[in-house]
């Protein structure tokens, strides 16, 4: 079974600085998708970024980018120029190409200090 | 564009009472639909998913059931709530690999 591990329960960053959130996963499959979701205090899950495993190029969405290391099964999220609105719980998630279920990590609570 | 609605937003129910949470999606056809539960400060647990009308897959045996009476409607139910059913319930939809979530329902069972 696939598992997703986020080893940092909490992280903090100064406004305008850069922070990296870690995620590792375990799978025997070669074709899959990886996601980062953000959950602000409202608790609605918001998609931040998506990576397809067969693509070597790291995904980027404005200030958010990933470092996808397929061999190491690592999928970290980098937030540049952190803003107060980035404060939230961040979840890493895995989805096999074959199955519809998403497997989530336990989350990293990000605090942004002014 | 697609939107997803959940109601109610908050619900306080006594133990042993029935439950019905509703989720509807607009702006898409034949979506896959999902129900998740999230305990406070934890990750999401998939409860049910549906790939079509009347087709329900259960991920975790429990006190809850799900139904999909229409293409874009997904209902989570219980005949008798338990204290352990308290939590935050999220509905999600997808037509490809990415799931998009609704605003959620906070359920407190007393």
JSON list of C-alpha atoms in Angstrom, two decimals:
[
{"chain": "A", "resi": 1, "resn": "UNK", "atom": "CA", "xyz": [0.00, 0.00, 0.00]},
{"chain": "A", "resi": 2, "resn": "UNK", "atom": "CA", "xyz": [1.12, 3.52, -0.70]},
{"chain": "A", "resi": 3, "resn": "UNK", "atom": "CA", "xyz": [2.09, 5.73, 2.20]},
{"chain": "A", "resi": 4, "resn": "UNK", "atom": "CA", "xyz": [2.87, 9.44, 2.35]},
{"chain": "A", "resi": 5, "resn": "UNK", "atom": "CA", "xyz": [5.07, 10.88, 5.09]},
{"chain": "A", "resi": 6, "resn": "UNK", "atom": "CA", "xyz": [5.43, 14.50, 6.08]},
{"chain": "A", "resi": 7, "resn": "UNK", "atom": "CA", "xyz": [8.13, 14.59, 8.71]},
{"chain": "A", "resi": 8, "resn": "UNK", "atom": "CA", "xyz": [7.66, 18.23, 9.73]},
{"chain": "A", "resi": 9, "resn": "UNK", "atom": "CA", "xyz": [4.50, 18.69, 11.81]},
{"chain": "A", "resi": 10, "resn": "UNK", "atom": "CA", "xyz": [5.20, 22.43, 12.07]},
{"chain": "A", "resi": 11, "resn": "UNK", "atom": "CA", "xyz": [7.28, 24.96, 10.18]},
{"chain": "A", "resi": 12, "resn": "UNK", "atom": "CA", "xyz": [7.65, 28.71, 10.40]},
{"chain": "A", "resi": 13, "resn": "UNK", "atom": "CA", "xyz": [8.98, 31.34, 8.02]},
{"chain": "A", "resi": 14, "resn": "UNK", "atom": "CA", "xyz": [9.45, 35.07, 8.02]},
{"chain": "A", "resi": 15, "resn": "UNK", "atom": "CA", "xyz": [7.35, 37.08, 5.61]},
{"chain": "A", "resi": 16, "resn": "UNK", "atom": "CA", "xyz": [9.10, 37.47, 2.22]},
{"chain": "A", "resi": 17, "resn": "UNK", "atom": "CA", "xyz": [11.46, 34.57, 2.95]},
{"chain": "A", "resi": 18, "resn": "UNK", "atom": "CA", "xyz": [11.53, 31.10, 1.37]},
{"chain": "A", "resi": 19, "resn": "UNK", "atom": "CA", "xyz": [10.46, 27.87, 3.04]},
{"chain": "A", "resi": 20, "resn": "UNK", "atom": "CA", "xyz": [10.57, 24.25, 1.93]},
{"chain": "A", "resi": 21, "resn": "UNK", "atom": "CA", "xyz": [8.13, 21.60, 3.12]},
{"chain": "A", "resi": 22, "resn": "UNK", "atom": "CA", "xyz": [9.17, 17.96, 2.87]},
{"chain": "A", "resi": 23, "resn": "UNK", "atom": "CA", "xyz": [7.23, 14.94, 1.69]},
{"chain": "A", "resi": 24, "resn": "UNK", "atom": "CA", "xyz": [8.28, 11.38, 0.99]},
{"chain": "A", "resi": 25, "resn": "UNK", "atom": "CA", "xyz": [6.16, 8.55, -0.29]},
{"chain": "A", "resi": 26, "resn": "UNK", "atom": "CA", "xyz": [6.37, 4.84, -0.72]},
{"chain": "A", "resi": 27, "resn": "UNK", "atom": "CA", "xyz": [5.08, 3.07, -3.82]},
{"chain": "A", "resi": 28, "resn": "UNK", "atom": "CA", "xyz": [5.97, 0.22, -6.11]},
{"chain": "A", "resi": 29, "resn": "UNK", "atom": "CA", "xyz": [4.30, 1.89, -9.08]},
{"chain": "A", "resi": 30, "resn": "UNK", "atom": "CA", "xyz": [6.03, 3.91, -11.73]},
{"chain": "A", "resi": 31, "resn": "UNK", "atom": "CA", "xyz": [3.12, 6.01, -12.98]},
{"chain": "A", "resi": 32, "resn": "UNK", "atom": "CA", "xyz": [1.35, 8.26, -10.52]},
{"chain": "A", "resi": 33, "resn": "UNK", "atom": "CA", "xyz": [0.51, 11.82, -9.53]},
{"chain": "A", "resi": 34, "resn": "UNK", "atom": "CA", "xyz": [1.59, 13.91, -6.58]},
{"chain": "A", "resi": 35, "resn": "UNK", "atom": "CA", "xyz": [-0.18, 16.92, -5.14]},
{"chain": "A", "resi": 36, "resn": "UNK", "atom": "CA", "xyz": [0.20, 19.63, -2.56]},
{"chain": "A", "resi": 37, "resn": "UNK", "atom": "CA", "xyz": [-3.00, 20.96, -1.00]},
{"chain": "A", "resi": 38, "resn": "UNK", "atom": "CA", "xyz": [-3.35, 23.92, 1.33]},
{"chain": "A", "resi": 39, "resn": "UNK", "atom": "CA", "xyz": [-5.91, 24.01, 4.14]},
{"chain": "A", "resi": 40, "resn": "UNK", "atom": "CA", "xyz": [-6.34, 27.48, 5.66]},
{"chain": "A", "resi": 41, "resn": "UNK", "atom": "CA", "xyz": [-8.31, 28.09, 8.87]},
{"chain": "A", "resi": 42, "resn": "UNK", "atom": "CA", "xyz": [-11.56, 27.86, 6.88]},
{"chain": "A", "resi": 43, "resn": "UNK", "atom": "CA", "xyz": [-10.57, 24.19, 6.38]},
{"chain": "A", "resi": 44, "resn": "UNK", "atom": "CA", "xyz": [-11.40, 24.06, 2.70]},
{"chain": "A", "resi": 45, "resn": "UNK", "atom": "CA", "xyz": [-8.75, 22.07, 0.83]},
{"chain": "A", "resi": 46, "resn": "UNK", "atom": "CA", "xyz": [-7.20, 24.10, -1.97]},
{"chain": "A", "resi": 47, "resn": "UNK", "atom": "CA", "xyz": [-5.01, 22.62, -4.67]},
{"chain": "A", "resi": 48, "resn": "UNK", "atom": "CA", "xyz": [-1.59, 24.29, -4.72]},
{"chain": "A", "resi": 49, "resn": "UNK", "atom": "CA", "xyz": [0.36, 22.31, -7.27]},
{"chain": "A", "resi": 50, "resn": "UNK", "atom": "CA", "xyz": [0.37, 19.00, -9.15]},
{"chain": "A", "resi": 51, "resn": "UNK", "atom": "CA", "xyz": [3.17, 16.82, -10.52]},
{"chain": "A", "resi": 52, "resn": "UNK", "atom": "CA", "xyz": [2.92, 13.92, -12.94]},
{"chain": "A", "resi": 53, "resn": "UNK", "atom": "CA", "xyz": [5.51, 11.26, -12.23]},
{"chain": "A", "resi": 54, "resn": "UNK", "atom": "CA", "xyz": [6.44, 10.72, -15.87]},
{"chain": "A", "resi": 55, "resn": "UNK", "atom": "CA", "xyz": [7.39, 14.38, -16.25]},
{"chain": "A", "resi": 56, "resn": "UNK", "atom": "CA", "xyz": [10.96, 15.12, -15.23]},
{"chain": "A", "resi": 57, "resn": "UNK", "atom": "CA", "xyz": [10.42, 18.85, -15.14]},
{"chain": "A", "resi": 58, "resn": "UNK", "atom": "CA", "xyz": [9.43, 20.20, -11.74]},
{"chain": "A", "resi": 59, "resn": "UNK", "atom": "CA", "xyz": [6.02, 21.87, -11.60]},
{"chain": "A", "resi": 60, "resn": "UNK", "atom": "CA", "xyz": [5.77, 25.57, -10.84]},
{"chain": "A", "resi": 61, "resn": "UNK", "atom": "CA", "xyz": [2.79, 27.77, -9.99]},
{"chain": "A", "resi": 62, "resn": "UNK", "atom": "CA", "xyz": [3.77, 31.39, -9.37]},
{"chain": "A", "resi": 63, "resn": "UNK", "atom": "CA", "xyz": [5.57, 31.45, -5.98]},
{"chain": "A", "resi": 64, "resn": "UNK", "atom": "CA", "xyz": [5.11, 27.71, -5.47]},
{"chain": "A", "resi": 65, "resn": "UNK", "atom": "CA", "xyz": [7.44, 25.11, -6.93]},
{"chain": "A", "resi": 66, "resn": "UNK", "atom": "CA", "xyz": [8.30, 21.50, -6.24]},
{"chain": "A", "resi": 67, "resn": "UNK", "atom": "CA", "xyz": [11.48, 19.46, -6.15]},
{"chain": "A", "resi": 68, "resn": "UNK", "atom": "CA", "xyz": [10.45, 16.05, -7.43]},
{"chain": "A", "resi": 69, "resn": "UNK", "atom": "CA", "xyz": [13.06, 13.33, -6.94]},
{"chain": "A", "resi": 70, "resn": "UNK", "atom": "CA", "xyz": [11.48, 10.15, -8.31]},
{"chain": "A", "resi": 71, "resn": "UNK", "atom": "CA", "xyz": [14.29, 7.78, -7.40]},
{"chain": "A", "resi": 72, "resn": "UNK", "atom": "CA", "xyz": [14.36, 9.07, -3.85]},
{"chain": "A", "resi": 73, "resn": "UNK", "atom": "CA", "xyz": [10.54, 9.19, -3.72]},
{"chain": "A", "resi": 74, "resn": "UNK", "atom": "CA", "xyz": [10.69, 12.74, -2.49]},
{"chain": "A", "resi": 75, "resn": "UNK", "atom": "CA", "xyz": [8.33, 15.60, -3.34]},
{"chain": "A", "resi": 76, "resn": "UNK", "atom": "CA", "xyz": [9.10, 18.84, -1.51]},
{"chain": "A", "resi": 77, "resn": "UNK", "atom": "CA", "xyz": [7.24, 22.15, -1.85]},
{"chain": "A", "resi": 78, "resn": "UNK", "atom": "CA", "xyz": [9.09, 25.44, -1.97]},
{"chain": "A", "resi": 79, "resn": "UNK", "atom": "CA", "xyz": [7.24, 28.65, -1.20]},
{"chain": "A", "resi": 80, "resn": "UNK", "atom": "CA", "xyz": [9.11, 31.78, -2.26]},
{"chain": "A", "resi": 81, "resn": "UNK", "atom": "CA", "xyz": [8.42, 35.31, -1.03]},
{"chain": "A", "resi": 82, "resn": "UNK", "atom": "CA", "xyz": [6.17, 33.95, 1.71]},
{"chain": "A", "resi": 83, "resn": "UNK", "atom": "CA", "xyz": [3.05, 35.95, 2.45]},
{"chain": "A", "resi": 84, "resn": "UNK", "atom": "CA", "xyz": [0.83, 36.07, 5.51]},
{"chain": "A", "resi": 85, "resn": "UNK", "atom": "CA", "xyz": [-1.91, 34.40, 3.49]},
{"chain": "A", "resi": 86, "resn": "UNK", "atom": "CA", "xyz": [0.30, 31.36, 2.99]},
{"chain": "A", "resi": 87, "resn": "UNK", "atom": "CA", "xyz": [-0.19, 30.40, 6.62]},
{"chain": "A", "resi": 88, "resn": "UNK", "atom": "CA", "xyz": [-2.09, 27.12, 6.56]},
{"chain": "A", "resi": 89, "resn": "UNK", "atom": "CA", "xyz": [-1.82, 23.36, 6.93]},
{"chain": "A", "resi": 90, "resn": "UNK", "atom": "CA", "xyz": [-0.17, 21.85, 3.87]},
{"chain": "A", "resi": 91, "resn": "UNK", "atom": "CA", "xyz": [-0.89, 18.29, 2.81]},
{"chain": "A", "resi": 92, "resn": "UNK", "atom": "CA", "xyz": [1.08, 16.18, 0.40]},
{"chain": "A", "resi": 93, "resn": "UNK", "atom": "CA", "xyz": [-0.97, 13.57, -1.49]},
{"chain": "A", "resi": 94, "resn": "UNK", "atom": "CA", "xyz": [-0.34, 10.64, -3.82]},
{"chain": "A", "resi": 95, "resn": "UNK", "atom": "CA", "xyz": [-2.57, 9.13, -6.49]},
{"chain": "A", "resi": 96, "resn": "UNK", "atom": "CA", "xyz": [-1.86, 6.10, -8.58]},
{"chain": "A", "resi": 97, "resn": "UNK", "atom": "CA", "xyz": [-2.76, 6.34, -12.25]},
{"chain": "A", "resi": 98, "resn": "UNK", "atom": "CA", "xyz": [-4.73, 3.12, -11.83]},
{"chain": "A", "resi": 99, "resn": "UNK", "atom": "CA", "xyz": [-6.86, 4.02, -8.82]},
{"chain": "A", "resi": 100, "resn": "UNK", "atom": "CA", "xyz": [-8.99, 7.01, -7.90]},
{"chain": "A", "resi": 101, "resn": "UNK", "atom": "CA", "xyz": [-8.09, 7.20, -4.22]},
{"chain": "A", "resi": 102, "resn": "UNK", "atom": "CA", "xyz": [-5.82, 9.93, -2.86]},
{"chain": "A", "resi": 103, "resn": "UNK", "atom": "CA", "xyz": [-3.46, 9.04, -0.04]},
{"chain": "A", "resi": 104, "resn": "UNK", "atom": "CA", "xyz": [-2.64, 12.01, 2.17]},
{"chain": "A", "resi": 105, "resn": "UNK", "atom": "CA", "xyz": [0.20, 12.74, 4.52]},
{"chain": "A", "resi": 106, "resn": "UNK", "atom": "CA", "xyz": [-0.50, 13.99, 8.03]},
{"chain": "A", "resi": 107, "resn": "UNK", "atom": "CA", "xyz": [0.20, 17.60, 7.12]},
{"chain": "A", "resi": 108, "resn": "UNK", "atom": "CA", "xyz": [2.62, 20.39, 7.98]},
{"chain": "A", "resi": 109, "resn": "UNK", "atom": "CA", "xyz": [1.35, 23.47, 9.79]},
{"chain": "A", "resi": 110, "resn": "UNK", "atom": "CA", "xyz": [3.03, 26.54, 8.30]},
{"chain": "A", "resi": 111, "resn": "UNK", "atom": "CA", "xyz": [3.23, 29.78, 10.27]},
{"chain": "A", "resi": 112, "resn": "UNK", "atom": "CA", "xyz": [4.25, 33.00, 8.53]},
{"chain": "A", "resi": 113, "resn": "UNK", "atom": "CA", "xyz": [5.70, 35.62, 10.85]},
{"chain": "A", "resi": 114, "resn": "UNK", "atom": "CA", "xyz": [5.40, 39.33, 9.94]},
{"chain": "B", "resi": 1, "resn": "UNK", "atom": "CA", "xyz": [-16.53, 26.87, -14.22]},
{"chain": "B", "resi": 2, "resn": "UNK", "atom": "CA", "xyz": [-17.12, 24.06, -11.79]},
{"chain": "B", "resi": 3, "resn": "UNK", "atom": "CA", "xyz": [-18.32, 24.61, -8.25]},
{"chain": "B", "resi": 4, "resn": "UNK", "atom": "CA", "xyz": [-19.04, 22.23, -5.40]},
{"chain": "B", "resi": 5, "resn": "UNK", "atom": "CA", "xyz": [-21.50, 22.84, -2.60]},
{"chain": "B", "resi": 6, "resn": "UNK", "atom": "CA", "xyz": [-21.90, 21.17, 0.75]},
{"chain": "B", "resi": 7, "resn": "UNK", "atom": "CA", "xyz": [-24.55, 21.63, 3.39]},
{"chain": "B", "resi": 8, "resn": "UNK", "atom": "CA", "xyz": [-25.04, 22.15, 6.11]},
{"chain": "B", "resi": 9, "resn": "UNK", "atom": "CA", "xyz": [-21.84, 23.97, 7.01]},
{"chain": "B", "resi": 10, "resn": "UNK", "atom": "CA", "xyz": [-22.15, 23.06, 10.68]},
{"chain": "B", "resi": 11, "resn": "UNK", "atom": "CA", "xyz": [-24.25, 20.46, 12.44]},
{"chain": "B", "resi": 12, "resn": "UNK", "atom": "CA", "xyz": [-24.69, 19.50, 16.08]},
{"chain": "B", "resi": 13, "resn": "UNK", "atom": "CA", "xyz": [-26.54, 16.25, 16.58]},
{"chain": "B", "resi": 14, "resn": "UNK", "atom": "CA", "xyz": [-27.32, 14.01, 19.56]},
{"chain": "B", "resi": 15, "resn": "UNK", "atom": "CA", "xyz": [-25.99, 10.48, 19.73]},
{"chain": "B", "resi": 16, "resn": "UNK", "atom": "CA", "xyz": [-28.39, 8.05, 18.09]},
{"chain": "B", "resi": 17, "resn": "UNK", "atom": "CA", "xyz": [-29.93, 10.58, 15.73]},
{"chain": "B", "resi": 18, "resn": "UNK", "atom": "CA", "xyz": [-29.86, 10.18, 11.93]},
{"chain": "B", "resi": 19, "resn": "UNK", "atom": "CA", "xyz": [-27.55, 12.09, 9.62]},
{"chain": "B", "resi": 20, "resn": "UNK", "atom": "CA", "xyz": [-27.77, 13.37, 6.07]},
{"chain": "B", "resi": 21, "resn": "UNK", "atom": "CA", "xyz": [-25.03, 15.48, 4.50]},
{"chain": "B", "resi": 22, "resn": "UNK", "atom": "CA", "xyz": [-25.41, 16.61, 0.93]},
{"chain": "B", "resi": 23, "resn": "UNK", "atom": "CA", "xyz": [-22.89, 17.49, -1.75]},
{"chain": "B", "resi": 24, "resn": "UNK", "atom": "CA", "xyz": [-23.64, 18.80, -5.23]},
{"chain": "B", "resi": 25, "resn": "UNK", "atom": "CA", "xyz": [-21.36, 19.70, -8.11]},
{"chain": "B", "resi": 26, "resn": "UNK", "atom": "CA", "xyz": [-22.12, 22.20, -10.86]},
{"chain": "B", "resi": 27, "resn": "UNK", "atom": "CA", "xyz": [-20.49, 22.77, -14.20]},
{"chain": "B", "resi": 28, "resn": "UNK", "atom": "CA", "xyz": [-19.36, 19.25, -15.02]},
{"chain": "B", "resi": 29, "resn": "UNK", "atom": "CA", "xyz": [-20.82, 15.91, -16.06]},
{"chain": "B", "resi": 30, "resn": "UNK", "atom": "CA", "xyz": [-20.08, 12.36, -14.88]},
{"chain": "B", "resi": 31, "resn": "UNK", "atom": "CA", "xyz": [-17.65, 13.36, -12.14]},
{"chain": "B", "resi": 32, "resn": "UNK", "atom": "CA", "xyz": [-16.13, 10.95, -9.68]},
{"chain": "B", "resi": 33, "resn": "UNK", "atom": "CA", "xyz": [-17.35, 11.92, -6.22]},
{"chain": "B", "resi": 34, "resn": "UNK", "atom": "CA", "xyz": [-15.72, 11.36, -2.84]},
{"chain": "B", "resi": 35, "resn": "UNK", "atom": "CA", "xyz": [-16.47, 11.67, 0.87]},
{"chain": "B", "resi": 36, "resn": "UNK", "atom": "CA", "xyz": [-13.59, 12.23, 3.29]},
{"chain": "B", "resi": 37, "resn": "UNK", "atom": "CA", "xyz": [-13.45, 12.67, 7.04]},
{"chain": "B", "resi": 38, "resn": "UNK", "atom": "CA", "xyz": [-10.82, 14.67, 8.85]},
{"chain": "B", "resi": 39, "resn": "UNK", "atom": "CA", "xyz": [-10.19, 14.51, 12.57]},
{"chain": "B", "resi": 40, "resn": "UNK", "atom": "CA", "xyz": [-8.87, 17.69, 14.19]},
{"chain": "B", "resi": 41, "resn": "UNK", "atom": "CA", "xyz": [-5.30, 18.43, 13.10]},
{"chain": "B", "resi": 42, "resn": "UNK", "atom": "CA", "xyz": [-5.00, 15.24, 11.08]},
{"chain": "B", "resi": 43, "resn": "UNK", "atom": "CA", "xyz": [-4.97, 14.08, 7.48]},
{"chain": "B", "resi": 44, "resn": "UNK", "atom": "CA", "xyz": [-7.95, 13.05, 5.42]},
{"chain": "B", "resi": 45, "resn": "UNK", "atom": "CA", "xyz": [-9.46, 9.60, 5.44]},
{"chain": "B", "resi": 46, "resn": "UNK", "atom": "CA", "xyz": [-11.39, 8.47, 2.36]},
{"chain": "B", "resi": 47, "resn": "UNK", "atom": "CA", "xyz": [-14.79, 7.09, 3.34]},
{"chain": "B", "resi": 48, "resn": "UNK", "atom": "CA", "xyz": [-16.61, 6.51, 0.06]},
{"chain": "B", "resi": 49, "resn": "UNK", "atom": "CA", "xyz": [-16.21, 7.19, -3.62]},
{"chain": "B", "resi": 50, "resn": "UNK", "atom": "CA", "xyz": [-18.51, 6.92, -6.61]},
{"chain": "B", "resi": 51, "resn": "UNK", "atom": "CA", "xyz": [-17.75, 6.67, -10.31]},
{"chain": "B", "resi": 52, "resn": "UNK", "atom": "CA", "xyz": [-21.39, 6.88, -11.40]},
{"chain": "B", "resi": 53, "resn": "UNK", "atom": "CA", "xyz": [-25.04, 6.99, -10.34]},
{"chain": "B", "resi": 54, "resn": "UNK", "atom": "CA", "xyz": [-25.78, 4.23, -7.88]},
{"chain": "B", "resi": 55, "resn": "UNK", "atom": "CA", "xyz": [-22.15, 3.07, -7.81]},
{"chain": "B", "resi": 56, "resn": "UNK", "atom": "CA", "xyz": [-20.64, 3.38, -4.34]},
{"chain": "B", "resi": 57, "resn": "UNK", "atom": "CA", "xyz": [-17.35, 2.01, -3.06]},
{"chain": "B", "resi": 58, "resn": "UNK", "atom": "CA", "xyz": [-16.73, 1.94, 0.67]},
{"chain": "B", "resi": 59, "resn": "UNK", "atom": "CA", "xyz": [-13.20, 2.33, 1.92]},
{"chain": "B", "resi": 60, "resn": "UNK", "atom": "CA", "xyz": [-13.70, 1.91, 5.63]},
{"chain": "B", "resi": 61, "resn": "UNK", "atom": "CA", "xyz": [-16.34, -0.22, 7.40]},
{"chain": "B", "resi": 62, "resn": "UNK", "atom": "CA", "xyz": [-18.25, 2.06, 9.74]},
{"chain": "B", "resi": 63, "resn": "UNK", "atom": "CA", "xyz": [-21.51, 3.52, 10.84]},
{"chain": "B", "resi": 64, "resn": "UNK", "atom": "CA", "xyz": [-21.97, 5.58, 7.68]},
{"chain": "B", "resi": 65, "resn": "UNK", "atom": "CA", "xyz": [-23.36, 4.99, 4.20]},
{"chain": "B", "resi": 66, "resn": "UNK", "atom": "CA", "xyz": [-23.35, 6.94, 0.95]},
{"chain": "B", "resi": 67, "resn": "UNK", "atom": "CA", "xyz": [-25.68, 7.28, -1.99]},
{"chain": "B", "resi": 68, "resn": "UNK", "atom": "CA", "xyz": [-25.59, 8.93, -5.38]},
{"chain": "B", "resi": 69, "resn": "UNK", "atom": "CA", "xyz": [-29.14, 9.46, -6.57]},
{"chain": "B", "resi": 70, "resn": "UNK", "atom": "CA", "xyz": [-28.18, 11.87, -9.36]},
{"chain": "B", "resi": 71, "resn": "UNK", "atom": "CA", "xyz": [-25.10, 12.40, -11.48]},
{"chain": "B", "resi": 72, "resn": "UNK", "atom": "CA", "xyz": [-23.85, 15.40, -9.50]},
{"chain": "B", "resi": 73, "resn": "UNK", "atom": "CA", "xyz": [-25.30, 14.66, -6.07]},
{"chain": "B", "resi": 74, "resn": "UNK", "atom": "CA", "xyz": [-23.60, 12.68, -3.32]},
{"chain": "B", "resi": 75, "resn": "UNK", "atom": "CA", "xyz": [-25.17, 12.04, 0.07]},
{"chain": "B", "resi": 76, "resn": "UNK", "atom": "CA", "xyz": [-23.57, 10.80, 3.28]},
{"chain": "B", "resi": 77, "resn": "UNK", "atom": "CA", "xyz": [-25.94, 9.22, 5.77]},
{"chain": "B", "resi": 78, "resn": "UNK", "atom": "CA", "xyz": [-26.20, 7.47, 9.07]},
{"chain": "B", "resi": 79, "resn": "UNK", "atom": "CA", "xyz": [-29.18, 5.87, 10.79]},
{"chain": "B", "resi": 80, "resn": "UNK", "atom": "CA", "xyz": [-27.74, 6.34, 14.29]},
{"chain": "B", "resi": 81, "resn": "UNK", "atom": "CA", "xyz": [-24.83, 8.66, 15.00]},
{"chain": "B", "resi": 82, "resn": "UNK", "atom": "CA", "xyz": [-22.02, 7.70, 17.36]},
{"chain": "B", "resi": 83, "resn": "UNK", "atom": "CA", "xyz": [-19.77, 10.05, 19.30]},
{"chain": "B", "resi": 84, "resn": "UNK", "atom": "CA", "xyz": [-16.90, 8.87, 17.12]},
{"chain": "B", "resi": 85, "resn": "UNK", "atom": "CA", "xyz": [-18.66, 10.21, 14.02]},
{"chain": "B", "resi": 86, "resn": "UNK", "atom": "CA", "xyz": [-17.74, 13.76, 15.04]},
{"chain": "B", "resi": 87, "resn": "UNK", "atom": "CA", "xyz": [-15.35, 15.41, 12.62]},
{"chain": "B", "resi": 88, "resn": "UNK", "atom": "CA", "xyz": [-15.00, 17.49, 9.52]},
{"chain": "B", "resi": 89, "resn": "UNK", "atom": "CA", "xyz": [-16.51, 15.97, 6.39]},
{"chain": "B", "resi": 90, "resn": "UNK", "atom": "CA", "xyz": [-15.27, 16.96, 2.98]},
{"chain": "B", "resi": 91, "resn": "UNK", "atom": "CA", "xyz": [-16.80, 16.17, -0.38]},
{"chain": "B", "resi": 92, "resn": "UNK", "atom": "CA", "xyz": [-14.64, 16.21, -3.50]},
{"chain": "B", "resi": 93, "resn": "UNK", "atom": "CA", "xyz": [-15.05, 15.73, -7.24]},
{"chain": "B", "resi": 94, "resn": "UNK", "atom": "CA", "xyz": [-12.79, 14.84, -10.15]},
{"chain": "B", "resi": 95, "resn": "UNK", "atom": "CA", "xyz": [-13.03, 14.14, -13.86]},
{"chain": "B", "resi": 96, "resn": "UNK", "atom": "CA", "xyz": [-9.33, 13.42, -14.29]},
{"chain": "B", "resi": 97, "resn": "UNK", "atom": "CA", "xyz": [-6.55, 12.87, -11.79]},
{"chain": "B", "resi": 98, "resn": "UNK", "atom": "CA", "xyz": [-7.07, 16.00, -9.68]},
{"chain": "B", "resi": 99, "resn": "UNK", "atom": "CA", "xyz": [-9.63, 16.17, -6.90]},
{"chain": "B", "resi": 100, "resn": "UNK", "atom": "CA", "xyz": [-11.31, 19.45, -5.95]},
{"chain": "B", "resi": 101, "resn": "UNK", "atom": "CA", "xyz": [-12.85, 19.88, -2.56]},
{"chain": "B", "resi": 102, "resn": "UNK", "atom": "CA", "xyz": [-15.97, 21.49, -1.18]},
{"chain": "B", "resi": 103, "resn": "UNK", "atom": "CA", "xyz": [-16.07, 23.79, 1.85]},
{"chain": "B", "resi": 104, "resn": "UNK", "atom": "CA", "xyz": [-16.82, 20.94, 4.27]},
{"chain": "B", "resi": 105, "resn": "UNK", "atom": "CA", "xyz": [-19.28, 20.22, 7.06]},
{"chain": "B", "resi": 106, "resn": "UNK", "atom": "CA", "xyz": [-18.36, 20.36, 10.73]},
{"chain": "B", "resi": 107, "resn": "UNK", "atom": "CA", "xyz": [-20.25, 17.64, 12.59]},
{"chain": "B", "resi": 108, "resn": "UNK", "atom": "CA", "xyz": [-20.37, 17.50, 16.36]},
{"chain": "B", "resi": 109, "resn": "UNK", "atom": "CA", "xyz": [-22.12, 14.55, 17.95]},
{"chain": "B", "resi": 110, "resn": "UNK", "atom": "CA", "xyz": [-23.04, 15.07, 21.62]}
]
